[in-house]
Short mmCIF file of C-alpha atoms and ligand atoms in Angstrom, two decimals:
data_model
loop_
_atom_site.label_atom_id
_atom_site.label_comp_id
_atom_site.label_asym_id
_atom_site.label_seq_id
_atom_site.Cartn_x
_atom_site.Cartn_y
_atom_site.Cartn_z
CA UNK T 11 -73.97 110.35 -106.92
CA UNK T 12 -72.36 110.04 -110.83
CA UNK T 13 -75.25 112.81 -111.15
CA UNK T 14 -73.73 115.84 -109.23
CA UNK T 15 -70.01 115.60 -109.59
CA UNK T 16 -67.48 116.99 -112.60
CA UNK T 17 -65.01 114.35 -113.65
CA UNK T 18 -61.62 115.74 -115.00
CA UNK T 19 -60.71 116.39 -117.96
CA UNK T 20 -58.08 114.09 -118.94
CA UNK T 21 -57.26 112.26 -121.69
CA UNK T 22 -60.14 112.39 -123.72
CA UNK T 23 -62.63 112.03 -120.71
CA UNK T 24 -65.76 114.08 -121.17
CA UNK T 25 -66.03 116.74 -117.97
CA UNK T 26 -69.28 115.98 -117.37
CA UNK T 27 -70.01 112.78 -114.98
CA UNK T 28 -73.84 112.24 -116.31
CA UNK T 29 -72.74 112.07 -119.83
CA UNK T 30 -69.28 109.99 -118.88
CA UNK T 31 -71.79 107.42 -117.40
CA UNK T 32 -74.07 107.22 -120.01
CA UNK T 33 -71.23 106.73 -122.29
CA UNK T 34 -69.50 103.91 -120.30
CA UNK T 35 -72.81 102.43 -119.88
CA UNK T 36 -73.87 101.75 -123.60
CA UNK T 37 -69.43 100.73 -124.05
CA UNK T 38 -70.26 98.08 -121.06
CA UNK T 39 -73.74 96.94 -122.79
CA UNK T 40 -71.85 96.14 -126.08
CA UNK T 41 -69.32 93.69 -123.97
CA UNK T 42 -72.38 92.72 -122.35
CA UNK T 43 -74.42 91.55 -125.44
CA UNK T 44 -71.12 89.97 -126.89
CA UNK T 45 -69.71 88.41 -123.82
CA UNK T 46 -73.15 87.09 -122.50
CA UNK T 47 -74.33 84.68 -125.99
CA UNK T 48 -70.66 83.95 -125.57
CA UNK T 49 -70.43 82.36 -121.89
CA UNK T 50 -74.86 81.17 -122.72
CA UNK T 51 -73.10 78.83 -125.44
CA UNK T 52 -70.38 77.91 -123.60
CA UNK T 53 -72.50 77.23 -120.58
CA UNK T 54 -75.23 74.86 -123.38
CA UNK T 55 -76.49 71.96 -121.32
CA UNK T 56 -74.96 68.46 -122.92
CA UNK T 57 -76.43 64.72 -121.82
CA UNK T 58 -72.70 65.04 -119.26
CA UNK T 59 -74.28 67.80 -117.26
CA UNK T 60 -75.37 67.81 -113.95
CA UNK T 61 -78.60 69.21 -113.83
CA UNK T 62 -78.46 71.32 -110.46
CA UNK T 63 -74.47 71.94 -110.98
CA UNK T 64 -75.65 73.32 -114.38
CA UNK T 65 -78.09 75.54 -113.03
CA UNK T 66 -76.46 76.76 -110.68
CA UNK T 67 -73.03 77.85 -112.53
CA UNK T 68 -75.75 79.50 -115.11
CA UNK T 69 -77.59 81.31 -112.00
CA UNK T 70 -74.26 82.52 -110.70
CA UNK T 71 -72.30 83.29 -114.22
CA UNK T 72 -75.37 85.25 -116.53
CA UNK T 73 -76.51 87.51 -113.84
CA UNK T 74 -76.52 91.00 -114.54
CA UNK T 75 -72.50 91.93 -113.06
CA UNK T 76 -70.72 94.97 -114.63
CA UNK T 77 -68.53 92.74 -116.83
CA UNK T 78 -65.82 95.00 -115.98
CA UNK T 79 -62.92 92.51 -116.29
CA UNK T 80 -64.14 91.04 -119.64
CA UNK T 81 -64.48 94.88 -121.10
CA UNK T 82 -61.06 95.55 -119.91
CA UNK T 83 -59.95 92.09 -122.01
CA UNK T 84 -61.45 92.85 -125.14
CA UNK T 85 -60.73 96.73 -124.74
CA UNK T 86 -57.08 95.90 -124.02
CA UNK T 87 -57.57 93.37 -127.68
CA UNK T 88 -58.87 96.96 -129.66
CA UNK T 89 -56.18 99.02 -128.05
CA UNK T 90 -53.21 96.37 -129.51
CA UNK T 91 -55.15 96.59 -132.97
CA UNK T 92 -57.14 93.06 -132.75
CA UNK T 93 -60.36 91.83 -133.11
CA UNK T 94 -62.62 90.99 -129.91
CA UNK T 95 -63.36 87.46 -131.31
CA UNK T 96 -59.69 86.87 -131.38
CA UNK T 97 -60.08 87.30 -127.35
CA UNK T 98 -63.85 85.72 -126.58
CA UNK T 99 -62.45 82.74 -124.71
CA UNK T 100 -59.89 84.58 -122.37
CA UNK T 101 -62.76 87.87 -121.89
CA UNK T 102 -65.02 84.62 -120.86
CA UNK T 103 -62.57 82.82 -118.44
CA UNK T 104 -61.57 85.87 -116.73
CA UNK T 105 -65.40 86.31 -115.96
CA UNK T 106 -65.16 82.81 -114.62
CA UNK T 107 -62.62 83.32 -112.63
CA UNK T 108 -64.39 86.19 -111.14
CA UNK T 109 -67.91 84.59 -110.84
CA UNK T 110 -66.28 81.90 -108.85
CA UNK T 111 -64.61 84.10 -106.40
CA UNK T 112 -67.98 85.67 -105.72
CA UNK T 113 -69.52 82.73 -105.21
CA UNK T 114 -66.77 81.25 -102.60
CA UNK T 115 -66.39 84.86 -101.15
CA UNK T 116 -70.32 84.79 -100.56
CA UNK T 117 -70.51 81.30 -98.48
CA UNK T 118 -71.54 81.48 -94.88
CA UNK T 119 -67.34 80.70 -93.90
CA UNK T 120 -66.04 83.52 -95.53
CA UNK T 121 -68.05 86.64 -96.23
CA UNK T 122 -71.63 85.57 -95.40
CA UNK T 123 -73.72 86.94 -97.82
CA UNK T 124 -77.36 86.65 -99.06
CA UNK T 125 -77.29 89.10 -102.28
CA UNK T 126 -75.21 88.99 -105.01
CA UNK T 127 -75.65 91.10 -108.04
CA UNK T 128 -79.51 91.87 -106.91
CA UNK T 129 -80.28 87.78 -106.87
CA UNK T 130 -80.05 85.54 -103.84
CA UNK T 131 -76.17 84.39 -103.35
CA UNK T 132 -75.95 80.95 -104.84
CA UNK T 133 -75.45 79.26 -101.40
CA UNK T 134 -79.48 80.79 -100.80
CA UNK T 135 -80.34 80.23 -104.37
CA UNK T 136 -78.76 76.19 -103.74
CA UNK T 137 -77.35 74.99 -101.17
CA UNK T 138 -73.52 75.55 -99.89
CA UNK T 139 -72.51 72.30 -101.08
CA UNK T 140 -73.63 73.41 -104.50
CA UNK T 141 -72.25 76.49 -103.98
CA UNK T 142 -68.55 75.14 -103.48
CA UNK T 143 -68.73 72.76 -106.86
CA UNK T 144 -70.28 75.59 -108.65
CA UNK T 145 -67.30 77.68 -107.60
CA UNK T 146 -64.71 74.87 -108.53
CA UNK T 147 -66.38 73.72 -111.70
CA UNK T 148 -66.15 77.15 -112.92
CA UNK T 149 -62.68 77.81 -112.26
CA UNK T 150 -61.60 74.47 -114.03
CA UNK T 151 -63.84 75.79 -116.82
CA UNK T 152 -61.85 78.89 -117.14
CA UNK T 153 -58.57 76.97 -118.32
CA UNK T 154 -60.56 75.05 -120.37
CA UNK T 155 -62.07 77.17 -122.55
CA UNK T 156 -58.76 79.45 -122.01
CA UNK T 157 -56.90 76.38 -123.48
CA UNK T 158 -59.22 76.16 -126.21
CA UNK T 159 -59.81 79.28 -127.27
CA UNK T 160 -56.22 81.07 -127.25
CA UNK T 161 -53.97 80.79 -130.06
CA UNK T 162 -51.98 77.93 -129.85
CA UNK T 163 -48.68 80.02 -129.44
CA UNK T 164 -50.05 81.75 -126.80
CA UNK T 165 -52.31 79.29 -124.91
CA UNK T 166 -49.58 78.18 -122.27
CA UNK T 167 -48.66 81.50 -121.62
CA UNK T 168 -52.41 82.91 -121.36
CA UNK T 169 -53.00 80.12 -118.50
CA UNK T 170 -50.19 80.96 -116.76
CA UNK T 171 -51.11 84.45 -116.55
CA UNK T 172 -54.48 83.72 -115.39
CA UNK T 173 -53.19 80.97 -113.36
CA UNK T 174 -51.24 83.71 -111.31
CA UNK T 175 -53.86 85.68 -110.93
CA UNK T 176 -56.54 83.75 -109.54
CA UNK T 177 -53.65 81.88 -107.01
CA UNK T 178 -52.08 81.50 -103.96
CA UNK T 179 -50.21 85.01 -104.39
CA UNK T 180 -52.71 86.85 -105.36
CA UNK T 181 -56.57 86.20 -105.76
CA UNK T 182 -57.02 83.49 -103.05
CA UNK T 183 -53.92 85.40 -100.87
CA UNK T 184 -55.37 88.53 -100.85
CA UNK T 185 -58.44 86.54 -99.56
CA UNK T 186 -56.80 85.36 -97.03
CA UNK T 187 -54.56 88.19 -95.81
CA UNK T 188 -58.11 89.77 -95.42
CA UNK T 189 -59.58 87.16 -93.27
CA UNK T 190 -56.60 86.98 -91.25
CA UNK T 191 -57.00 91.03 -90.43
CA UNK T 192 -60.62 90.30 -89.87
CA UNK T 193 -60.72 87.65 -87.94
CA UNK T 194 -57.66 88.44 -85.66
CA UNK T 195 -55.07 86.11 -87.09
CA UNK T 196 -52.39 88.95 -87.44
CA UNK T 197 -51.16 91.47 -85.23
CA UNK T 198 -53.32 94.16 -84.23
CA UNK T 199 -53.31 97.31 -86.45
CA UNK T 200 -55.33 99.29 -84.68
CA UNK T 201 -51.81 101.31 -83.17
CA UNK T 202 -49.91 101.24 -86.61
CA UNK T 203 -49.77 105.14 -88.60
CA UNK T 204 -52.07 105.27 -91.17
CA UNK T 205 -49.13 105.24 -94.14
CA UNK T 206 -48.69 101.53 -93.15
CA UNK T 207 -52.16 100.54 -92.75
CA UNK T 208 -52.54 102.41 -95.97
CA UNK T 209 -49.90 100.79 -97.92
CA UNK T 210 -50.98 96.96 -96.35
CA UNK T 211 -54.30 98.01 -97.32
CA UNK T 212 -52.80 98.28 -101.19
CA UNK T 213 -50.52 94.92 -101.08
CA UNK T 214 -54.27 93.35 -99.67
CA UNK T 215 -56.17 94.54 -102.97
CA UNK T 216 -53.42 94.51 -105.63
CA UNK T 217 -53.42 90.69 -104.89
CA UNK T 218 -57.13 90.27 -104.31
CA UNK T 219 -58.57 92.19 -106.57
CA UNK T 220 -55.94 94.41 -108.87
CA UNK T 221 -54.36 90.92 -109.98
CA UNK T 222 -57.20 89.43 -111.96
CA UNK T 223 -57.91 92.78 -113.55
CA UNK T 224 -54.26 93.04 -114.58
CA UNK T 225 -54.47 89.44 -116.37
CA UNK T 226 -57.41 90.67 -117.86
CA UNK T 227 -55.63 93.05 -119.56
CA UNK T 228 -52.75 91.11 -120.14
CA UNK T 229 -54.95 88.44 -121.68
CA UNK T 230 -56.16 90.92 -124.26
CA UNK T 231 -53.01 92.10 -125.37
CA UNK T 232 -51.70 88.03 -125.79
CA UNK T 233 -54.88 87.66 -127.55
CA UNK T 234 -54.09 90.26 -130.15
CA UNK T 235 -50.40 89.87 -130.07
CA UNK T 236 -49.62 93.49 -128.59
CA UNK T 237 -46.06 94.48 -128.72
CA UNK T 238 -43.92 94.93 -125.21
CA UNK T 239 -44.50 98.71 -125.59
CA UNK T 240 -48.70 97.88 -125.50
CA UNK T 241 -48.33 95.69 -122.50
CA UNK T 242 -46.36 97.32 -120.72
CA UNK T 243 -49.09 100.52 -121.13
CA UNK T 244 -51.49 98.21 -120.13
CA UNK T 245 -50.34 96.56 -117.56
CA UNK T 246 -49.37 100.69 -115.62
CA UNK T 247 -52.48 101.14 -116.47
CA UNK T 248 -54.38 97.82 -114.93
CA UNK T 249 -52.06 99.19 -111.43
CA UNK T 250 -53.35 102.25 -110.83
CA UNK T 251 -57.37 101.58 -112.36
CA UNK T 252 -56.91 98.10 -109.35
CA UNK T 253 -56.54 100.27 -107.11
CA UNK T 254 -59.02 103.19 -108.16
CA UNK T 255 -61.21 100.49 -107.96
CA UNK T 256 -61.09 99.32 -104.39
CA UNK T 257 -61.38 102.73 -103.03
CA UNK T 258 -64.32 103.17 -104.77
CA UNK T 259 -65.97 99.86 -103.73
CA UNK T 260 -64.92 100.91 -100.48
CA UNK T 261 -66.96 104.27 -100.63
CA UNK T 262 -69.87 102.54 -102.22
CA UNK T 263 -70.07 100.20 -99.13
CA UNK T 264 -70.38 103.51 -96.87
CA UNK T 265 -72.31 105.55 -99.44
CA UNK T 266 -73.85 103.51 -101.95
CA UNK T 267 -77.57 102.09 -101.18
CA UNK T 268 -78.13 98.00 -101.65
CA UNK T 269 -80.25 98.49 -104.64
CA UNK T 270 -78.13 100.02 -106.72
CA UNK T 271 -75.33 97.96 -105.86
CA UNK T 272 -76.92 95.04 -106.19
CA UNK T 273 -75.28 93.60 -102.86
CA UNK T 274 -75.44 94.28 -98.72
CA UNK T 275 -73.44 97.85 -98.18
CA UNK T 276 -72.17 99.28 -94.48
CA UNK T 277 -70.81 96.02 -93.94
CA UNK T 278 -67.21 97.15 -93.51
CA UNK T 279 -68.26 99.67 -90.85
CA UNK T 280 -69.89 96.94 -89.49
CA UNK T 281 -67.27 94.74 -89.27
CA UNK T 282 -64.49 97.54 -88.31
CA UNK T 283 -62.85 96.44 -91.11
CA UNK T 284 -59.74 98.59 -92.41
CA UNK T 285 -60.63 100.40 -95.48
CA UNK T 286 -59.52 103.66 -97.32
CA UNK T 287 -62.32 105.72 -96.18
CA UNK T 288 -62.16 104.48 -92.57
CA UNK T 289 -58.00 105.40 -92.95
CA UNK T 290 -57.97 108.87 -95.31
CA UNK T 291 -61.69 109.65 -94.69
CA UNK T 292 -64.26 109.95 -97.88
CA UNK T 293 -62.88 113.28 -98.99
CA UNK T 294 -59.33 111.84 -99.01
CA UNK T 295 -60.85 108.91 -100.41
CA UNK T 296 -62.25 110.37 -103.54
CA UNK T 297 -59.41 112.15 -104.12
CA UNK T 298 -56.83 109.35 -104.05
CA UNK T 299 -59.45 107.56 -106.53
CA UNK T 300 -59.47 110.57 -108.76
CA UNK T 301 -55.56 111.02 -109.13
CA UNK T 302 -55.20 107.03 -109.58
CA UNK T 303 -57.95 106.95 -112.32
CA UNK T 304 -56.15 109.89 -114.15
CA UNK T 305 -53.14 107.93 -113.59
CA UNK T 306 -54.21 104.89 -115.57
CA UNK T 307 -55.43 106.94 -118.36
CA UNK T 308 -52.22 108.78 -118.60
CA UNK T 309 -50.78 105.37 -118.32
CA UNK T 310 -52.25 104.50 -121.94
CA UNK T 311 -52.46 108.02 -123.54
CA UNK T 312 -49.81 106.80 -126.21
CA UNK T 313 -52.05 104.00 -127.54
CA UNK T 314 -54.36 106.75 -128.42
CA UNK T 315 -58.20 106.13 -129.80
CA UNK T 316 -58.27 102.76 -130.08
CA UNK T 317 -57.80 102.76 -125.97
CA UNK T 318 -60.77 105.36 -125.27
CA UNK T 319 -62.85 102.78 -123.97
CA UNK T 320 -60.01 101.74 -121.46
CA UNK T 321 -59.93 105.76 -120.36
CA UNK T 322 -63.49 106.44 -120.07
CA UNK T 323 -63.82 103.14 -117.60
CA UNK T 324 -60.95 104.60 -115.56
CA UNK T 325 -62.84 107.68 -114.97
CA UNK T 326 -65.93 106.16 -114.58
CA UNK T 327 -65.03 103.79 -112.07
CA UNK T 328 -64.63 106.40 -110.02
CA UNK T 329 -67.52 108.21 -110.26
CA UNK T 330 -70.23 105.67 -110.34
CA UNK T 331 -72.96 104.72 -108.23
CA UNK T 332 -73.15 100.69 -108.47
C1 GRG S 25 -62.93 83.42 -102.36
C2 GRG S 25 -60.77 82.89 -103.55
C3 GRG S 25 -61.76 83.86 -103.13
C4 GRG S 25 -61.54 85.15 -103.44
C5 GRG S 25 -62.49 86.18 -103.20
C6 GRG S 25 -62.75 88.98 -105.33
C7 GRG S 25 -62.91 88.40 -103.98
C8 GRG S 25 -61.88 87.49 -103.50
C9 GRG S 25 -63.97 88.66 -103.22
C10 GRG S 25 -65.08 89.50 -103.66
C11 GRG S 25 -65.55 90.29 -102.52
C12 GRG S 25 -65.54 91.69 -102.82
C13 GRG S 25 -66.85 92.37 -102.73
C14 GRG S 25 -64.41 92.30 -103.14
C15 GRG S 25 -64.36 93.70 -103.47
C16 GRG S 25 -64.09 93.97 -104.89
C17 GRG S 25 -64.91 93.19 -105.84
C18 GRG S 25 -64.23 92.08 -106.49
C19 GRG S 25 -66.15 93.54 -106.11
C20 GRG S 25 -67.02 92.90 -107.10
O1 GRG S 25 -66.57 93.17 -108.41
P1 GRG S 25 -67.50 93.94 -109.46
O2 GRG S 25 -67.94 95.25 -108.89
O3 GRG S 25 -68.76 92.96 -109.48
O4 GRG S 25 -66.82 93.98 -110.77
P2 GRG S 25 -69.77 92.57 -110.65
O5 GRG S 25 -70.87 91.85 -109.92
O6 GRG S 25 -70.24 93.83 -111.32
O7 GRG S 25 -69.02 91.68 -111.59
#
């Protein structure tokens, strides 16, 4: 898919989509290879670990994800001028925060899933018990190391941010505003006009998902002490790339093939859930991803070069294929 299509021209974004994605891919690799050592040697076993607890929060936390939300923390660091080791610890406990939601999201309750990241969910991999402590452990393991690692005068603030994020108004209240439309707990939609389905489709995934990348962000910026006019950048842009986001996880579940995105696809169909594509249709879709992704990189045009990372992602989110 990235293969065929011309990505616009906007704010430093090269046209074309195959050299876009090769770019983005090598940016992602280097958060990879620092992120990854990072959350190995946080994860080292000590003689206070449980041995199947410990295996499974590495099974669940190293596999091979995107590492979107820890780019977007230490990209939002090099935008505000600081260093990426200044921001390590928050980069890791926002992918904590995130590898636990997976995890819980994944359990036969919830979303029933087997594959996760191309490996067996960690309920398959374990066992759901497992699965539930590996999901808690790691979220109590975010605040820890967020704790730790921050700088002192920011520390509070930085867990309150994240706190927010992964809570009952947004991460685990988007979750369960979507179960409720699912699983019949709310009115029936199915007679509403599509602007209102459309815009309680938005409050669903600015709270589900759009929250915890806006903290990563925001993280970043705290980490590198960013001025008001930085965050403020950052956090228009984190809006509009949460949302370019979901629409185009929504028309990788319809379009996408499981191998390259590493997890079940059609299930939404499948499920009659309400997404964008089964609202505005894929062409409508696309667009609505296109204008939000040139949005967010309009959003940060003033912190010029030192944000081109951030842009690049915001076009490339779009135009992926996994
Ligand atoms: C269970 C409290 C709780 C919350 C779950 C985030 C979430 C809420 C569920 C995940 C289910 C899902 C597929 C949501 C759609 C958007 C999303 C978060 C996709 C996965 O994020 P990526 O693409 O994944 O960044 P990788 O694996 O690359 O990190």
């Amino acid at each position: 898919m990235a293969g065929c299509q011309t990505v616009d021209n906007f704010a430093g974004a090269p046209e074309d989509a195959v050299a876009l994605d090769a770019q983005v891919q090598e940016s992602l690799g280097h958060v990879r290879s620092f992120v990854d050592p990072f959350l190995s040697a946080t994860l080292s076993k000590s003689s206070r670990s449980v041995p199947r607890l410990h295996d499974a929060i590495r099974h669940v936390l190293l596999a091979p994800g995107k590492r979107l939300r820890p780019a977007l923390t230490l990209w939002a660091a090099s935008a505000c001028g600081g260093t990426w080791d200044s921001a390590a610890s928050a980069a890791a406990a926002v992918e904590m925060i995130h590898a636990y939601s997976l995890v819980h999201d994944d359990l036969p309750s919830m979303d029933d899933d087997d594959l996760r990241r191309g490996q067996p969910t960690c309920h398959r991999a374990f066992d759901e018990a497992t699965a539930i402590l590996c999901g808690d452990a790691l979220q109590a393991f975010a605040f820890e190391i967020l704790a730790k690692g921050m700088p002192k005068t920011v520390a509070g603030n930085a867990c309150e941010v994240l706190a927010q994020a992964a809570g009952r108004d947004a991460l685990v209240g988007g979750q369960m505003d979507d179960l409720a439309a699912e699983r019949g707990w709310i009115e029936d939609m199915t007679d509403v006009p599509a602007s209102e389905k459309i815009a309680w489709l938005e409050r669903i995934h600015t709270r589900k998902t759009g929250a915890l990348f806006s903290a990563a962000l925001e993280l970043g910026a705290l980490a590198a002490g960013g001025s008001e006019e930085q965050r403020s950048a950052l956090a228009a842009y984190g809006q509009s790339f949460g949302l370019a986001f979901q629409i185009a996880d929504d028309l990788l579940d319809v379009e996408g093939s499981e191998v390259s995105v590493g997890k079940r696809v059609g299930k939404d169909a499948e499920r009659g859930k309400l997404t964008f594509p089964s609202i505005l249709g894929i062409e409508d879709s696309r667009k609505r991803a296109r204008t939000l992704a040139n949005d967010a990189a309009s959003a940060i045009s003033k912190l010029g070069t030192p944000a081109k990372d951030l842009v690049q992602l915001a076009h490339w989110i779009v135009s992926r294929n996994h």
